[in-house]
Tab-separated table of C-alpha atoms in Angstrom:
chain	number	residue	atom	x	y	z
A	1	GLY	CA	25.710	-54.084	-13.349
A	2	ALA	CA	24.038	-51.870	-15.599
A	3	VAL	CA	25.580	-51.109	-18.920
A	4	VAL	CA	24.821	-48.965	-21.296
A	5	SER	CA	26.409	-48.613	-24.924
A	6	GLN	CA	27.682	-45.629	-26.815
A	7	HIS	CA	27.973	-45.985	-30.111
A	8	PRO	CA	30.435	-44.053	-32.277
A	9	SER	CA	33.437	-43.959	-30.114
A	10	ARG	CA	34.600	-41.280	-32.090
A	11	VAL	CA	33.759	-39.330	-35.107
A	12	ILE	CA	35.829	-36.611	-37.399
A	13	CYS	CA	33.523	-35.518	-40.166
A	14	LYS	CA	33.886	-32.178	-42.179
A	15	SER	CA	31.622	-29.595	-41.381
A	16	GLY	CA	28.293	-29.208	-42.698
A	17	THR	CA	27.586	-32.551	-42.375
A	18	SER	CA	25.397	-34.502	-39.649
A	19	VAL	CA	26.376	-36.912	-36.829
A	20	LYS	CA	24.285	-39.461	-35.194
A	21	ILE	CA	25.180	-41.000	-31.712
A	22	GLU	CA	22.784	-44.109	-30.476
A	23	CYS	CA	23.232	-44.579	-26.619
A	24	ARG	CA	21.591	-48.164	-25.853
A	25	SER	CA	20.906	-49.532	-22.296
A	26	LEU	CA	22.111	-53.354	-22.592
A	27	ASP	CA	20.517	-54.858	-19.307
A	28	PHE	CA	17.775	-52.683	-18.221
A	29	GLN	CA	14.861	-50.341	-19.386
A	30	ALA	CA	14.860	-46.814	-19.257
A	31	THR	CA	12.436	-44.410	-19.434
A	32	THR	CA	14.539	-41.420	-19.375
A	33	MET	CA	17.678	-41.064	-20.645
A	34	PHE	CA	20.487	-37.867	-20.473
A	35	TRP	CA	22.656	-36.151	-23.136
A	36	TYR	CA	25.548	-34.245	-21.727
A	37	ARG	CA	29.062	-32.279	-23.338
A	38	GLN	CA	32.196	-32.417	-21.944
A	39	PHE	CA	34.863	-29.576	-23.297
A	40	PRO	CA	38.122	-30.035	-22.351
A	41	LYS	CA	39.232	-29.374	-18.688
A	42	GLN	CA	35.342	-28.563	-18.029
A	43	SER	CA	32.701	-30.589	-16.047
A	44	LEU	CA	29.621	-32.524	-17.743
A	45	MET	CA	26.838	-30.175	-18.996
A	46	LEU	CA	23.445	-31.543	-19.155
A	47	MET	CA	22.472	-31.065	-22.626
A	48	ALA	CA	18.823	-32.470	-22.683
A	49	THR	CA	16.324	-34.891	-21.087
A	50	SER	CA	14.783	-37.650	-23.412
A	51	ASN	CA	11.646	-39.472	-22.047
A	52	GLU	CA	11.032	-42.416	-23.760
A	53	GLY	CA	7.775	-41.605	-26.490
A	54	SER	CA	8.027	-37.838	-25.443
A	55	LYS	CA	9.795	-34.853	-26.923
A	56	ALA	CA	13.185	-34.117	-25.171
A	57	THR	CA	13.430	-31.148	-22.894
A	58	TYR	CA	16.824	-29.175	-23.668
A	59	GLU	CA	18.864	-26.939	-21.349
A	60	GLN	CA	18.542	-23.475	-21.434
A	61	GLY	CA	20.855	-22.363	-24.341
A	62	VAL	CA	20.986	-26.018	-26.284
A	63	GLU	CA	19.027	-25.493	-29.924
A	64	LYS	CA	16.878	-27.834	-30.077
A	65	ASP	CA	16.921	-27.845	-34.030
A	66	LYS	CA	20.493	-28.729	-34.229
A	67	PHE	CA	20.291	-31.222	-31.796
A	68	LEU	CA	18.146	-33.785	-32.910
A	69	ILE	CA	17.116	-36.215	-30.171
A	70	ASN	CA	14.548	-39.513	-30.521
A	71	HIS	CA	13.988	-41.930	-27.526
A	72	ALA	CA	11.876	-44.318	-29.720
A	73	SER	CA	12.074	-47.349	-26.902
A	74	LEU	CA	12.855	-47.816	-23.819
A	75	THR	CA	16.445	-48.947	-24.361
A	76	LEU	CA	17.537	-47.000	-27.609
A	77	SER	CA	18.011	-43.033	-27.415
A	78	THR	CA	19.842	-41.384	-30.383
A	79	LEU	CA	20.951	-37.560	-30.891
A	80	THR	CA	21.603	-36.046	-33.926
A	81	VAL	CA	24.171	-32.990	-34.253
A	82	THR	CA	23.050	-31.584	-37.156
A	83	SER	CA	24.880	-29.247	-39.912
A	84	ALA	CA	28.023	-29.741	-37.029
A	85	HIS	CA	30.859	-27.032	-36.798
A	86	PRO	CA	33.988	-27.157	-35.275
A	87	GLU	CA	32.521	-25.584	-31.910
A	88	ASP	CA	30.530	-28.503	-31.940
A	89	SER	CA	33.281	-30.582	-31.193
A	90	SER	CA	33.111	-32.208	-27.874
A	91	PHE	CA	32.729	-35.218	-25.837
A	92	TYR	CA	29.066	-36.282	-25.830
A	93	ILE	CA	28.046	-38.451	-23.300
A	94	CYS	CA	24.802	-40.291	-22.525
A	95	SER	CA	23.404	-41.467	-19.473
A	96	ALA	CA	20.013	-44.182	-18.723
A	97	ARG	CA	18.572	-43.957	-15.259
A	98	ASP	CA	17.390	-47.397	-14.398
A	99	ARG	CA	13.485	-48.203	-14.580
A	100	GLY	CA	14.034	-50.396	-11.774
A	101	THR	CA	15.647	-47.996	-9.484
A	102	GLN	CA	14.383	-44.638	-10.545
A	103	ALA	CA	13.386	-43.506	-7.177
A	104	LYS	CA	16.967	-43.515	-6.268
A	105	ASN	CA	18.351	-41.604	-9.821
A	106	ILE	CA	21.284	-43.627	-10.567
A	107	GLN	CA	22.487	-42.911	-13.914
A	108	TYR	CA	24.856	-45.338	-15.348
A	109	PHE	CA	26.942	-43.696	-18.056
A	110	GLY	CA	28.338	-44.623	-21.893
A	111	ALA	CA	31.677	-44.549	-23.012
A	112	GLY	CA	30.912	-41.287	-24.740
A	113	THR	CA	31.540	-40.029	-28.301
A	114	ARG	CA	34.677	-37.748	-28.945
A	115	LEU	CA	33.300	-35.618	-32.054
A	116	SER	CA	35.880	-33.855	-34.177
A	117	VAL	CA	34.609	-31.590	-36.641
A	118	LEU	CA	36.899	-30.273	-39.043
B	1	GLN	CA	22.392	-20.429	-11.341
B	2	LYS	CA	22.309	-23.921	-9.230
B	3	GLU	CA	26.122	-24.673	-8.731
B	4	VAL	CA	28.292	-27.702	-7.417
B	5	GLU	CA	31.734	-26.590	-6.723
B	6	GLN	CA	34.980	-28.426	-5.923
B	7	ASN	CA	38.546	-27.567	-5.204
B	8	SER	CA	40.259	-28.442	-9.023
B	9	GLY	CA	43.338	-29.754	-7.510
B	10	PRO	CA	45.646	-31.522	-7.720
B	11	LEU	CA	45.079	-33.375	-4.852
B	12	SER	CA	48.414	-35.196	-3.884
B	13	VAL	CA	48.064	-38.419	-1.261
B	14	PRO	CA	50.514	-40.983	-0.787
B	15	GLU	CA	49.728	-44.203	-1.317
B	16	GLY	CA	47.907	-46.093	1.619
B	17	ALA	CA	46.640	-42.467	2.998
B	18	ILE	CA	43.392	-41.618	3.018
B	19	ALA	CA	42.093	-39.071	0.484
B	20	SER	CA	39.443	-36.532	1.526
B	21	LEU	CA	37.490	-34.818	-1.453
B	22	ASN	CA	34.773	-32.070	-0.443
B	23	CYS	CA	32.005	-30.453	-2.712
B	24	THR	CA	29.519	-27.991	-1.775
B	25	TYR	CA	26.026	-27.271	-3.663
B	26	SER	CA	23.707	-24.396	-3.579
B	27	ASP	CA	20.271	-26.174	-4.512
B	28	ARG	CA	18.888	-26.864	-1.012
B	29	GLY	CA	16.164	-28.924	-2.020
B	30	SER	CA	18.535	-31.594	-3.971
B	31	GLN	CA	17.880	-34.699	-2.801
B	32	SER	CA	20.617	-37.097	-4.744
B	33	PHE	CA	24.020	-36.887	-4.170
B	34	PHE	CA	26.975	-38.977	-6.451
B	35	TRP	CA	30.335	-39.205	-6.623
B	36	TYR	CA	31.988	-40.609	-9.931
B	37	ARG	CA	35.556	-41.206	-11.170
B	38	GLN	CA	36.625	-39.987	-14.248
B	39	TYR	CA	39.521	-41.528	-16.072
B	40	SER	CA	41.293	-38.765	-18.159
B	41	GLY	CA	39.292	-39.427	-21.979
B	42	LYS	CA	36.587	-41.597	-20.370
B	43	SER	CA	33.231	-41.400	-19.293
B	44	PRO	CA	32.622	-41.137	-15.461
B	45	GLU	CA	32.209	-44.227	-13.471
B	46	LEU	CA	29.337	-44.101	-10.439
B	47	ILE	CA	31.371	-44.765	-7.183
B	48	MET	CA	29.234	-43.341	-4.386
B	49	SER	CA	25.007	-42.300	-4.127
B	50	ILE	CA	24.066	-40.743	-0.889
B	51	TYR	CA	20.639	-39.313	-0.086
B	52	SER	CA	20.407	-38.882	3.627
B	53	ASN	CA	22.821	-37.219	6.211
B	54	GLY	CA	25.529	-38.999	7.709
B	55	ASP	CA	27.928	-41.461	6.275
B	56	LYS	CA	27.472	-44.503	4.186
B	57	GLU	CA	30.382	-46.888	3.090
B	58	ASP	CA	31.452	-48.855	0.578
B	59	GLY	CA	34.833	-51.105	0.578
B	60	ARG	CA	37.374	-48.701	0.913
B	61	PHE	CA	34.856	-45.497	-0.191
B	62	THR	CA	33.157	-43.418	2.118
B	63	ALA	CA	30.398	-40.778	1.618
B	64	GLN	CA	29.381	-38.127	3.957
B	65	LEU	CA	26.481	-35.805	3.575
B	66	ASN	CA	25.368	-32.713	5.425
B	67	LYS	CA	22.466	-31.180	3.747
B	68	ALA	CA	22.067	-28.360	6.863
B	69	SER	CA	25.457	-27.360	5.598
B	70	GLN	CA	25.002	-28.313	1.835
B	71	TYR	CA	28.117	-30.398	2.015
B	72	VAL	CA	29.204	-33.496	0.311
B	73	SER	CA	32.606	-35.755	0.796
B	74	LEU	CA	34.277	-38.877	-0.190
B	75	LEU	CA	36.965	-40.385	2.007
B	76	ILE	CA	39.210	-42.908	0.414
B	77	ARG	CA	40.859	-45.290	2.576
B	78	ASP	CA	43.930	-47.076	1.607
B	79	SER	CA	44.651	-45.219	-1.093
B	80	GLN	CA	46.199	-46.706	-4.445
B	81	PRO	CA	47.609	-45.641	-7.119
B	82	SER	CA	44.908	-46.716	-9.437
B	83	ASP	CA	42.667	-44.482	-7.443
B	84	SER	CA	44.449	-41.534	-9.433
B	85	ALA	CA	41.781	-40.110	-11.290
B	86	THR	CA	39.433	-37.066	-11.399
B	87	TYR	CA	36.540	-37.511	-9.145
B	88	LEU	CA	33.143	-35.402	-9.843
B	89	CYS	CA	30.703	-34.566	-7.344
B	90	ALA	CA	26.932	-34.739	-8.517
B	91	VAL	CA	23.669	-33.446	-6.986
B	92	ASN	CA	19.941	-33.914	-8.851
B	93	ARG	CA	18.151	-30.959	-10.112
B	94	PRO	CA	14.921	-31.112	-8.374
B	95	GLY	CA	12.011	-29.233	-9.490
B	96	GLY	CA	12.529	-29.053	-13.081
B	97	GLY	CA	11.026	-32.212	-14.093
B	98	ALA	CA	14.442	-33.859	-16.011
B	99	ASP	CA	15.931	-34.370	-12.731
B	100	GLY	CA	19.447	-34.131	-14.713
B	101	LEU	CA	22.443	-33.701	-12.954
B	102	THR	CA	24.693	-30.662	-12.038
B	103	PHE	CA	28.226	-31.451	-12.080
B	104	GLY	CA	31.149	-30.039	-10.353
B	105	LYS	CA	34.240	-29.156	-11.968
B	106	GLY	CA	35.937	-32.334	-10.528
B	107	THR	CA	39.036	-32.783	-8.543
B	108	HIS	CA	42.053	-34.043	-9.683
B	109	LEU	CA	43.819	-36.737	-7.000
B	110	ILE	CA	47.004	-38.047	-7.957
B	111	ILE	CA	47.818	-40.937	-5.445
B	112	GLN	CA	51.802	-41.169	-5.130
B	113	PRO	CA	53.473	-44.535	-5.127
């Protein structure tokens, strides 16, 4: 099956620092990757859509200068949380859509990154 | 605001019985519908996808879609304690170019041994 690797799984950092999260599709090419955020007892909320070789599309209310997304290849997208603050503490999850089954819009999720900002 | 609605539960079902999970969505333009299972502290795992009206079966799972009623359901037959989890209904977001997913808040399912 399609595997999406996400690292790191957990980050604890001080307020004001930047954190980089990597999302890799291991056995398929992903022209599109998605970044979601999940607060406790809430559902996943789409933050942004990342297309290989182009700028990310951000959802309303998501600051693009705070959440920097880079999708440099067909298998790698990164999310950088810049100047993180306690309110950014959340569970960040990436997903990747298989280029081969794009029409079915099936997204495979990474294991998630739990960010705690002190 | 495009929404996906689910009963948060908890839904308690005896082991071996059928668990029935329901979901409604507001965007009539949606074309792709998914059920994900999420264990506490983990990321979602795809259970079923469905694209056309009717039933789709995969092992113990059956997804049902009714686009006219904007309704999606998931049946789990012969429920096992390992099925205890939160089940997320997700619907694609057409027209915005992103085709990301809108998730419901999930139904917490408990299978009682």
